[in-house]
């Protein structure tokens, strides 16, 4: 395997590029995706290579252009449309959750809506309440949307290629703190199936489930805990719709202890749902209560000290793991 | 009349108009009889708009529709047995009973869906037009929407996007005089070039979109205006908007007590019934005799009756079908 190391942004850019080369139906649309190359650089160079018919700069009209991407996908194009920050979903959500998510079902399964909506998520940059949320739980809540949340450059490339080829509407969440993260990524094209969790670190005492940037915080915590003799297994579901319940349950049955790390708001979120699944299907294997490390139910504050207070991080994960391993 | 429409075309247009009317009148009765579950919004009175516009479309063209979509579906050629079964929630429905009256679609013939959200089909039509421009120049998309949708943000965004990208699309406003209970012009501020103008065309002009106001009760007037707009779009000259002034005979939804308008007003509009106007004209033009046209109406009634009998007897979906068709792969 090639040990070439590139960044998360470069991996995404390569995925777009490869798929645009492969399939003329793939187009890229969004605010500043063309000349600017995407606000975080994900679509850099695509306009020059593929032209303005396929790399379309849009006005700041998410309802209009995301709706258009959905309509175009329903008649056979494969648009990859960018919602610059997930926080902006409010101005276009009808097109996403009432149109894209439901069209296939409402129309009796006779059509495919294969749009890929790429969006950025996450705090840690003092971007305050309207540019720091993750919100994937909202999208996962609505039947009909797939939700993909990569944590490494390797996963980002393989999952984005899978997403573009998948015949269903999906939202692809990119954590802003991951864009600069480097990792080994093969040059060639490859896919990663949805609904297959990746065990990022094997362990035997506690299962830690984490997504996106939190996978890296969980790995940091695991390193720290290893020094104390606690063996942590870190599971990255990678997609939450579909969700790889089997891998999670298998790990829980092995360790008997679980910490779920979720940067989304605490209330009615991903962590609560996974905790409920574990309670339903692996209760007798648990040696301690399921612990959730989430973002409390407050808007994301601006000041770095306030933001640090509320976001999950390695220290909070270490603390939670220590709590669950003590409870026999 | 400045256009020459072949006789067969005129007869076909009349046949579709009477079929829509027969379908809607029957749906009205069926709803009142408790046969149809859910919400039903009827198109009776507005037939000239759907038929006048859609008669200009060819294979490969697309439309999006509204909650009041039966007329567009029938004009596009949706199977009325499948439509009636869909209204009943039967398994044989055009959408397997999963969509109902507000969500009928048949992509194979270019009907991209009725829609339960006011204005929401318009960005989708823009997307279809974008796909056509890229893949199939010469084909067009038509977005049908009501006067009530004219103040939806997504509609204005769609108008702007369509014009900056010069897309092959015709925006067709069906101003049926009411946005549910509000007079169509009441919630919409316009800056008319002419003091007396009361048209959404005025707003389209602000987007740089060619727009005309059309008598939506006159199917040939609609046909002619749509023809010009659609030909422009086919030539790659960008979007147009048609503001068709029409009238819905039934309530906003079936069961609407219609406290906002008088019986006299409805009667006044019915005097310019689009089917009657067209019938009189066809007779005057010597295209058909009263007897021939009456035979077409009877044929439509019979066809609808057959659809009703079939739908009555058809099975409901199996409960297990609730879990299919969410994704292309199995339920999760």
PDB file of C-alpha atoms in Angstrom, chain B residues 79-330:
ATOM      1  CA  UNK B  79     -52.691   6.899 -16.014  1.00  0.00           C
ATOM      2  CA  UNK B  80     -55.974   7.934 -14.404  1.00  0.00           C
ATOM      3  CA  UNK B  81     -56.658   4.475 -13.041  1.00  0.00           C
ATOM      4  CA  UNK B  82     -53.343   4.671 -11.209  1.00  0.00           C
ATOM      5  CA  UNK B  83     -54.177   8.193 -10.059  1.00  0.00           C
ATOM      6  CA  UNK B  84     -57.601   7.260  -8.718  1.00  0.00           C
ATOM      7  CA  UNK B  85     -56.169   4.202  -6.968  1.00  0.00           C
ATOM      8  CA  UNK B  86     -53.538   6.496  -5.439  1.00  0.00           C
ATOM      9  CA  UNK B  87     -56.268   8.806  -4.101  1.00  0.00           C
ATOM     10  CA  UNK B  88     -57.856   5.759  -2.485  1.00  0.00           C
ATOM     11  CA  UNK B  89     -54.498   4.714  -0.951  1.00  0.00           C
ATOM     12  CA  UNK B  90     -54.510   1.466  -2.880  1.00  0.00           C
ATOM     13  CA  UNK B  91     -51.518  -0.669  -3.725  1.00  0.00           C
ATOM     14  CA  UNK B  92     -52.169  -0.230  -7.439  1.00  0.00           C
ATOM     15  CA  UNK B  93     -51.840   3.520  -7.093  1.00  0.00           C
ATOM     16  CA  UNK B  94     -49.345   5.324  -9.266  1.00  0.00           C
ATOM     17  CA  UNK B  95     -47.109   5.663  -6.183  1.00  0.00           C
ATOM     18  CA  UNK B  96     -48.201   2.360  -4.582  1.00  0.00           C
ATOM     19  CA  UNK B  97     -50.421   4.267  -2.171  1.00  0.00           C
ATOM     20  CA  UNK B  98     -47.436   5.917  -0.509  1.00  0.00           C
ATOM     21  CA  UNK B  99     -47.953   9.422  -1.812  1.00  0.00           C
ATOM     22  CA  UNK B 100     -51.655  10.151  -2.132  1.00  0.00           C
ATOM     23  CA  UNK B 101     -53.278  13.092  -3.884  1.00  0.00           C
ATOM     24  CA  UNK B 102     -50.507  15.559  -2.998  1.00  0.00           C
ATOM     25  CA  UNK B 103     -47.582  13.424  -4.164  1.00  0.00           C
ATOM     26  CA  UNK B 104     -48.405  11.954  -7.537  1.00  0.00           C
ATOM     27  CA  UNK B 105     -45.418  11.629  -9.851  1.00  0.00           C
ATOM     28  CA  UNK B 106     -44.480   9.766 -12.998  1.00  0.00           C
ATOM     29  CA  UNK B 107     -40.916  10.562 -13.929  1.00  0.00           C
ATOM     30  CA  UNK B 108     -40.982   8.432 -17.063  1.00  0.00           C
ATOM     31  CA  UNK B 109     -43.366  10.863 -18.704  1.00  0.00           C
ATOM     32  CA  UNK B 110     -41.658  13.908 -17.201  1.00  0.00           C
ATOM     33  CA  UNK B 111     -44.060  14.530 -14.329  1.00  0.00           C
ATOM     34  CA  UNK B 112     -41.636  15.228 -11.468  1.00  0.00           C
ATOM     35  CA  UNK B 113     -44.206  15.367  -8.749  1.00  0.00           C
ATOM     36  CA  UNK B 114     -47.029  17.188  -7.115  1.00  0.00           C
ATOM     37  CA  UNK B 115     -45.863  18.730  -3.865  1.00  0.00           C
ATOM     38  CA  UNK B 116     -47.286  19.265  -0.417  1.00  0.00           C
ATOM     39  CA  UNK B 117     -45.108  22.285   0.286  1.00  0.00           C
ATOM     40  CA  UNK B 118     -46.153  25.560  -1.338  1.00  0.00           C
ATOM     41  CA  UNK B 119     -43.476  26.696  -3.788  1.00  0.00           C
ATOM     42  CA  UNK B 120     -41.143  23.778  -3.139  1.00  0.00           C
ATOM     43  CA  UNK B 121     -41.449  22.290  -6.612  1.00  0.00           C
ATOM     44  CA  UNK B 122     -40.021  25.439  -8.187  1.00  0.00           C
ATOM     45  CA  UNK B 123     -36.340  24.938  -7.203  1.00  0.00           C
ATOM     46  CA  UNK B 124     -36.708  21.296  -8.239  1.00  0.00           C
ATOM     47  CA  UNK B 125     -37.881  22.372 -11.696  1.00  0.00           C
ATOM     48  CA  UNK B 126     -34.914  24.715 -11.878  1.00  0.00           C
ATOM     49  CA  UNK B 127     -32.689  21.725 -11.142  1.00  0.00           C
ATOM     50  CA  UNK B 128     -34.392  19.708 -13.864  1.00  0.00           C
ATOM     51  CA  UNK B 129     -33.808  22.621 -16.252  1.00  0.00           C
ATOM     52  CA  UNK B 130     -30.152  22.722 -15.202  1.00  0.00           C
ATOM     53  CA  UNK B 131     -29.843  19.013 -16.007  1.00  0.00           C
ATOM     54  CA  UNK B 132     -31.549  19.571 -19.384  1.00  0.00           C
ATOM     55  CA  UNK B 133     -29.291  22.443 -20.311  1.00  0.00           C
ATOM     56  CA  UNK B 134     -26.274  20.288 -19.530  1.00  0.00           C
ATOM     57  CA  UNK B 135     -27.480  17.040 -21.033  1.00  0.00           C
ATOM     58  CA  UNK B 136     -30.352  17.608 -23.405  1.00  0.00           C
ATOM     59  CA  UNK B 137     -30.431  21.096 -24.943  1.00  0.00           C
ATOM     60  CA  UNK B 138     -33.764  21.830 -26.598  1.00  0.00           C
ATOM     61  CA  UNK B 139     -35.840  20.284 -23.836  1.00  0.00           C
ATOM     62  CA  UNK B 140     -37.526  22.466 -21.236  1.00  0.00           C
ATOM     63  CA  UNK B 141     -38.885  22.352 -17.705  1.00  0.00           C
ATOM     64  CA  UNK B 142     -42.108  23.974 -16.557  1.00  0.00           C
ATOM     65  CA  UNK B 143     -42.742  24.872 -12.936  1.00  0.00           C
ATOM     66  CA  UNK B 144     -46.406  25.249 -12.054  1.00  0.00           C
ATOM     67  CA  UNK B 145     -47.146  27.129  -8.851  1.00  0.00           C
ATOM     68  CA  UNK B 146     -49.899  29.222  -7.374  1.00  0.00           C
ATOM     69  CA  UNK B 147     -50.207  32.892  -6.512  1.00  0.00           C
ATOM     70  CA  UNK B 148     -49.676  31.881  -2.886  1.00  0.00           C
ATOM     71  CA  UNK B 149     -46.210  30.565  -3.704  1.00  0.00           C
ATOM     72  CA  UNK B 150     -45.175  33.911  -5.112  1.00  0.00           C
ATOM     73  CA  UNK B 151     -43.993  35.054  -1.673  1.00  0.00           C
ATOM     74  CA  UNK B 152     -42.025  31.950  -0.792  1.00  0.00           C
ATOM     75  CA  UNK B 153     -38.329  32.645  -0.486  1.00  0.00           C
ATOM     76  CA  UNK B 154     -37.350  29.539  -2.403  1.00  0.00           C
ATOM     77  CA  UNK B 155     -39.449  30.666  -5.378  1.00  0.00           C
ATOM     78  CA  UNK B 156     -37.675  33.990  -5.569  1.00  0.00           C
ATOM     79  CA  UNK B 157     -34.334  32.250  -5.193  1.00  0.00           C
ATOM     80  CA  UNK B 158     -35.305  29.896  -7.989  1.00  0.00           C
ATOM     81  CA  UNK B 159     -36.350  32.787 -10.266  1.00  0.00           C
ATOM     82  CA  UNK B 160     -32.985  34.424  -9.715  1.00  0.00           C
ATOM     83  CA  UNK B 161     -30.935  31.269 -10.193  1.00  0.00           C
ATOM     84  CA  UNK B 162     -32.834  30.394 -13.380  1.00  0.00           C
ATOM     85  CA  UNK B 163     -32.227  33.792 -14.891  1.00  0.00           C
ATOM     86  CA  UNK B 164     -28.517  34.082 -14.031  1.00  0.00           C
ATOM     87  CA  UNK B 165     -27.927  30.587 -15.414  1.00  0.00           C
ATOM     88  CA  UNK B 166     -30.230  31.255 -18.394  1.00  0.00           C
ATOM     89  CA  UNK B 167     -32.061  27.994 -17.889  1.00  0.00           C
ATOM     90  CA  UNK B 168     -34.696  26.505 -20.204  1.00  0.00           C
ATOM     91  CA  UNK B 169     -37.649  26.916 -17.870  1.00  0.00           C
ATOM     92  CA  UNK B 170     -41.122  28.418 -17.940  1.00  0.00           C
ATOM     93  CA  UNK B 171     -42.524  29.548 -14.606  1.00  0.00           C
ATOM     94  CA  UNK B 172     -46.290  29.228 -14.739  1.00  0.00           C
ATOM     95  CA  UNK B 173     -48.205  31.048 -12.054  1.00  0.00           C
ATOM     96  CA  UNK B 174     -51.747  29.833 -11.620  1.00  0.00           C
ATOM     97  CA  UNK B 175     -53.392  32.846 -10.043  1.00  0.00           C
ATOM     98  CA  UNK B 176     -56.643  31.220  -9.002  1.00  0.00           C
ATOM     99  CA  UNK B 177     -57.590  34.346  -7.032  1.00  0.00           C
ATOM    100  CA  UNK B 178     -56.953  32.874  -3.599  1.00  0.00           C
ATOM    101  CA  UNK B 179     -53.985  31.900  -1.494  1.00  0.00           C
ATOM    102  CA  UNK B 180     -56.084  29.570   0.668  1.00  0.00           C
ATOM    103  CA  UNK B 181     -58.407  32.277   1.987  1.00  0.00           C
ATOM    104  CA  UNK B 182     -56.512  35.444   1.113  1.00  0.00           C
ATOM    105  CA  UNK B 183     -57.198  37.335  -2.079  1.00  0.00           C
ATOM    106  CA  UNK B 184     -54.285  36.529  -4.326  1.00  0.00           C
ATOM    107  CA  UNK B 185     -52.962  40.073  -4.601  1.00  0.00           C
ATOM    108  CA  UNK B 186     -53.468  41.002  -0.937  1.00  0.00           C
ATOM    109  CA  UNK B 187     -50.214  39.581   0.399  1.00  0.00           C
ATOM    110  CA  UNK B 188     -48.090  40.609  -2.576  1.00  0.00           C
ATOM    111  CA  UNK B 189     -46.622  44.057  -3.109  1.00  0.00           C
ATOM    112  CA  UNK B 190     -45.969  44.835  -6.740  1.00  0.00           C
ATOM    113  CA  UNK B 191     -44.553  47.877  -8.444  1.00  0.00           C
ATOM    114  CA  UNK B 192     -46.643  47.997 -11.567  1.00  0.00           C
ATOM    115  CA  UNK B 193     -45.392  49.817 -14.613  1.00  0.00           C
ATOM    116  CA  UNK B 194     -49.016  50.460 -15.379  1.00  0.00           C
ATOM    117  CA  UNK B 195     -51.143  51.714 -12.506  1.00  0.00           C
ATOM    118  CA  UNK B 196     -53.860  49.177 -13.224  1.00  0.00           C
ATOM    119  CA  UNK B 197     -51.566  46.185 -13.593  1.00  0.00           C
ATOM    120  CA  UNK B 198     -52.354  43.418 -11.183  1.00  0.00           C
ATOM    121  CA  UNK B 199     -49.942  40.834 -12.327  1.00  0.00           C
ATOM    122  CA  UNK B 200     -47.116  38.753 -10.946  1.00  0.00           C
ATOM    123  CA  UNK B 201     -45.474  39.401 -14.290  1.00  0.00           C
ATOM    124  CA  UNK B 202     -44.446  42.721 -12.777  1.00  0.00           C
ATOM    125  CA  UNK B 203     -42.356  40.955 -10.200  1.00  0.00           C
ATOM    126  CA  UNK B 204     -40.735  38.667 -12.758  1.00  0.00           C
ATOM    127  CA  UNK B 205     -39.575  41.704 -14.687  1.00  0.00           C
ATOM    128  CA  UNK B 206     -37.562  42.679 -11.629  1.00  0.00           C
ATOM    129  CA  UNK B 207     -35.671  39.406 -12.016  1.00  0.00           C
ATOM    130  CA  UNK B 208     -34.995  40.116 -15.666  1.00  0.00           C
ATOM    131  CA  UNK B 209     -37.433  37.416 -16.696  1.00  0.00           C
ATOM    132  CA  UNK B 210     -39.692  37.898 -19.701  1.00  0.00           C
ATOM    133  CA  UNK B 211     -43.234  37.736 -18.396  1.00  0.00           C
ATOM    134  CA  UNK B 212     -46.785  38.035 -19.625  1.00  0.00           C
ATOM    135  CA  UNK B 213     -50.236  38.036 -18.107  1.00  0.00           C
ATOM    136  CA  UNK B 214     -52.605  35.564 -19.656  1.00  0.00           C
ATOM    137  CA  UNK B 215     -56.332  34.898 -19.547  1.00  0.00           C
ATOM    138  CA  UNK B 216     -56.151  31.577 -17.760  1.00  0.00           C
ATOM    139  CA  UNK B 217     -59.733  30.705 -18.658  1.00  0.00           C
ATOM    140  CA  UNK B 218     -58.920  30.747 -22.375  1.00  0.00           C
ATOM    141  CA  UNK B 219     -56.998  27.623 -23.271  1.00  0.00           C
ATOM    142  CA  UNK B 220     -55.863  28.960 -26.650  1.00  0.00           C
ATOM    143  CA  UNK B 221     -54.568  32.169 -25.074  1.00  0.00           C
ATOM    144  CA  UNK B 222     -52.583  30.084 -22.631  1.00  0.00           C
ATOM    145  CA  UNK B 223     -51.424  27.789 -25.412  1.00  0.00           C
ATOM    146  CA  UNK B 224     -50.171  30.681 -27.478  1.00  0.00           C
ATOM    147  CA  UNK B 225     -48.390  32.442 -24.604  1.00  0.00           C
ATOM    148  CA  UNK B 226     -46.839  29.180 -23.450  1.00  0.00           C
ATOM    149  CA  UNK B 227     -45.768  28.342 -26.963  1.00  0.00           C
ATOM    150  CA  UNK B 228     -43.794  31.566 -27.237  1.00  0.00           C
ATOM    151  CA  UNK B 229     -42.220  31.065 -23.797  1.00  0.00           C
ATOM    152  CA  UNK B 230     -41.365  27.426 -24.397  1.00  0.00           C
ATOM    153  CA  UNK B 231     -39.876  28.145 -27.808  1.00  0.00           C
ATOM    154  CA  UNK B 232     -37.686  30.826 -26.267  1.00  0.00           C
ATOM    155  CA  UNK B 233     -36.509  28.316 -23.684  1.00  0.00           C
ATOM    156  CA  UNK B 234     -35.857  25.683 -26.342  1.00  0.00           C
ATOM    157  CA  UNK B 235     -33.741  28.177 -28.250  1.00  0.00           C
ATOM    158  CA  UNK B 236     -31.617  28.719 -25.155  1.00  0.00           C
ATOM    159  CA  UNK B 237     -32.892  32.230 -24.500  1.00  0.00           C
ATOM    160  CA  UNK B 238     -33.672  31.626 -20.847  1.00  0.00           C
ATOM    161  CA  UNK B 239     -36.656  31.606 -18.548  1.00  0.00           C
ATOM    162  CA  UNK B 240     -40.075  33.200 -18.911  1.00  0.00           C
ATOM    163  CA  UNK B 241     -42.988  33.613 -16.565  1.00  0.00           C
ATOM    164  CA  UNK B 242     -46.667  33.278 -17.411  1.00  0.00           C
ATOM    165  CA  UNK B 243     -49.173  34.732 -14.988  1.00  0.00           C
ATOM    166  CA  UNK B 244     -52.380  32.899 -15.773  1.00  0.00           C
ATOM    167  CA  UNK B 245     -55.508  34.444 -14.289  1.00  0.00           C
ATOM    168  CA  UNK B 246     -57.860  31.635 -13.419  1.00  0.00           C
ATOM    169  CA  UNK B 247     -60.285  30.449 -10.757  1.00  0.00           C
ATOM    170  CA  UNK B 248     -60.715  27.390  -8.612  1.00  0.00           C
ATOM    171  CA  UNK B 249     -64.304  26.224  -8.337  1.00  0.00           C
ATOM    172  CA  UNK B 250     -63.978  24.119  -5.219  1.00  0.00           C
ATOM    173  CA  UNK B 251     -62.442  25.127  -1.909  1.00  0.00           C
ATOM    174  CA  UNK B 252     -58.758  25.275  -1.138  1.00  0.00           C
ATOM    175  CA  UNK B 253     -59.171  21.715   0.122  1.00  0.00           C
ATOM    176  CA  UNK B 254     -62.174  19.459   0.094  1.00  0.00           C
ATOM    177  CA  UNK B 255     -64.214  20.349   3.137  1.00  0.00           C
ATOM    178  CA  UNK B 256     -63.215  24.038   3.017  1.00  0.00           C
ATOM    179  CA  UNK B 257     -66.260  26.067   4.216  1.00  0.00           C
ATOM    180  CA  UNK B 258     -65.155  28.930   1.899  1.00  0.00           C
ATOM    181  CA  UNK B 259     -66.189  31.739   4.226  1.00  0.00           C
ATOM    182  CA  UNK B 260     -63.946  34.072   2.254  1.00  0.00           C
ATOM    183  CA  UNK B 261     -66.007  34.215  -0.940  1.00  0.00           C
ATOM    184  CA  UNK B 262     -69.593  34.354  -2.104  1.00  0.00           C
ATOM    185  CA  UNK B 263     -71.602  31.955  -4.171  1.00  0.00           C
ATOM    186  CA  UNK B 264     -72.268  34.847  -6.583  1.00  0.00           C
ATOM    187  CA  UNK B 265     -68.581  35.297  -7.176  1.00  0.00           C
ATOM    188  CA  UNK B 266     -68.175  31.645  -8.073  1.00  0.00           C
ATOM    189  CA  UNK B 267     -71.175  31.862 -10.413  1.00  0.00           C
ATOM    190  CA  UNK B 268     -69.700  34.937 -12.049  1.00  0.00           C
ATOM    191  CA  UNK B 269     -66.465  33.081 -12.835  1.00  0.00           C
ATOM    192  CA  UNK B 270     -68.301  29.993 -13.963  1.00  0.00           C
ATOM    193  CA  UNK B 271     -69.854  32.095 -16.717  1.00  0.00           C
ATOM    194  CA  UNK B 272     -66.388  32.087 -18.265  1.00  0.00           C
ATOM    195  CA  UNK B 273     -65.854  28.409 -17.674  1.00  0.00           C
ATOM    196  CA  UNK B 274     -62.768  27.385 -19.628  1.00  0.00           C
ATOM    197  CA  UNK B 275     -64.363  24.239 -21.014  1.00  0.00           C
ATOM    198  CA  UNK B 276     -67.517  26.038 -22.116  1.00  0.00           C
ATOM    199  CA  UNK B 277     -65.539  28.852 -23.707  1.00  0.00           C
ATOM    200  CA  UNK B 278     -63.419  26.368 -25.616  1.00  0.00           C
ATOM    201  CA  UNK B 279     -66.421  24.300 -26.635  1.00  0.00           C
ATOM    202  CA  UNK B 280     -68.242  27.327 -28.020  1.00  0.00           C
ATOM    203  CA  UNK B 281     -65.169  28.338 -29.917  1.00  0.00           C
ATOM    204  CA  UNK B 282     -64.602  24.880 -31.390  1.00  0.00           C
ATOM    205  CA  UNK B 283     -68.184  24.818 -32.616  1.00  0.00           C
ATOM    206  CA  UNK B 284     -67.886  28.344 -33.997  1.00  0.00           C
ATOM    207  CA  UNK B 285     -64.622  27.457 -35.753  1.00  0.00           C
ATOM    208  CA  UNK B 286     -66.305  24.415 -37.248  1.00  0.00           C
ATOM    209  CA  UNK B 287     -63.771  22.113 -35.628  1.00  0.00           C
ATOM    210  CA  UNK B 288     -66.425  19.910 -34.061  1.00  0.00           C
ATOM    211  CA  UNK B 289     -70.131  19.745 -33.508  1.00  0.00           C
ATOM    212  CA  UNK B 290     -71.822  20.018 -30.151  1.00  0.00           C
ATOM    213  CA  UNK B 291     -72.706  16.374 -30.453  1.00  0.00           C
ATOM    214  CA  UNK B 292     -69.105  15.325 -31.053  1.00  0.00           C
ATOM    215  CA  UNK B 293     -67.866  17.335 -28.106  1.00  0.00           C
ATOM    216  CA  UNK B 294     -70.572  15.947 -25.861  1.00  0.00           C
ATOM    217  CA  UNK B 295     -69.465  12.466 -26.879  1.00  0.00           C
ATOM    218  CA  UNK B 296     -65.933  13.320 -25.733  1.00  0.00           C
ATOM    219  CA  UNK B 297     -67.261  14.454 -22.376  1.00  0.00           C
ATOM    220  CA  UNK B 298     -69.216  11.254 -21.974  1.00  0.00           C
ATOM    221  CA  UNK B 299     -66.157   9.239 -22.850  1.00  0.00           C
ATOM    222  CA  UNK B 300     -64.229  11.071 -20.115  1.00  0.00           C
ATOM    223  CA  UNK B 301     -66.971  10.410 -17.563  1.00  0.00           C
ATOM    224  CA  UNK B 302     -66.924   6.746 -18.464  1.00  0.00           C
ATOM    225  CA  UNK B 303     -63.158   6.550 -18.181  1.00  0.00           C
ATOM    226  CA  UNK B 304     -63.274   8.128 -14.714  1.00  0.00           C
ATOM    227  CA  UNK B 305     -66.054   5.780 -13.667  1.00  0.00           C
ATOM    228  CA  UNK B 306     -63.956   2.822 -14.710  1.00  0.00           C
ATOM    229  CA  UNK B 307     -61.041   4.184 -12.701  1.00  0.00           C
ATOM    230  CA  UNK B 308     -63.315   4.523  -9.671  1.00  0.00           C
ATOM    231  CA  UNK B 309     -64.652   0.959  -9.964  1.00  0.00           C
ATOM    232  CA  UNK B 310     -61.147  -0.386 -10.317  1.00  0.00           C
ATOM    233  CA  UNK B 311     -59.876   1.634  -7.367  1.00  0.00           C
ATOM    234  CA  UNK B 312     -62.792   0.457  -5.219  1.00  0.00           C
ATOM    235  CA  UNK B 313     -61.886  -3.149  -5.852  1.00  0.00           C
ATOM    236  CA  UNK B 314     -58.120  -2.858  -5.761  1.00  0.00           C
ATOM    237  CA  UNK B 315     -56.281  -4.108  -2.657  1.00  0.00           C
ATOM    238  CA  UNK B 316     -54.666  -1.932  -0.018  1.00  0.00           C
ATOM    239  CA  UNK B 317     -50.893  -2.264   0.349  1.00  0.00           C
ATOM    240  CA  UNK B 318     -49.570  -4.958   2.635  1.00  0.00           C
ATOM    241  CA  UNK B 319     -48.419  -3.456   5.967  1.00  0.00           C
ATOM    242  CA  UNK B 320     -44.893  -4.671   5.208  1.00  0.00           C
ATOM    243  CA  UNK B 321     -44.761  -2.250   2.266  1.00  0.00           C
ATOM    244  CA  UNK B 322     -44.499   0.630   4.766  1.00  0.00           C
ATOM    245  CA  UNK B 323     -40.820  -0.268   5.116  1.00  0.00           C
ATOM    246  CA  UNK B 324     -39.781  -0.400   1.477  1.00  0.00           C
ATOM    247  CA  UNK B 325     -38.671   2.390  -0.859  1.00  0.00           C
ATOM    248  CA  UNK B 326     -37.054   4.624   1.786  1.00  0.00           C
ATOM    249  CA  UNK B 327     -33.685   3.991   0.176  1.00  0.00           C
ATOM    250  CA  UNK B 328     -32.623   2.013  -2.865  1.00  0.00           C
ATOM    251  CA  UNK B 329     -31.234  -0.553  -0.416  1.00  0.00           C
ATOM    252  CA  UNK B 330     -33.126  -2.369   2.342  1.00  0.00           C
TER     253      UNK B 330
END
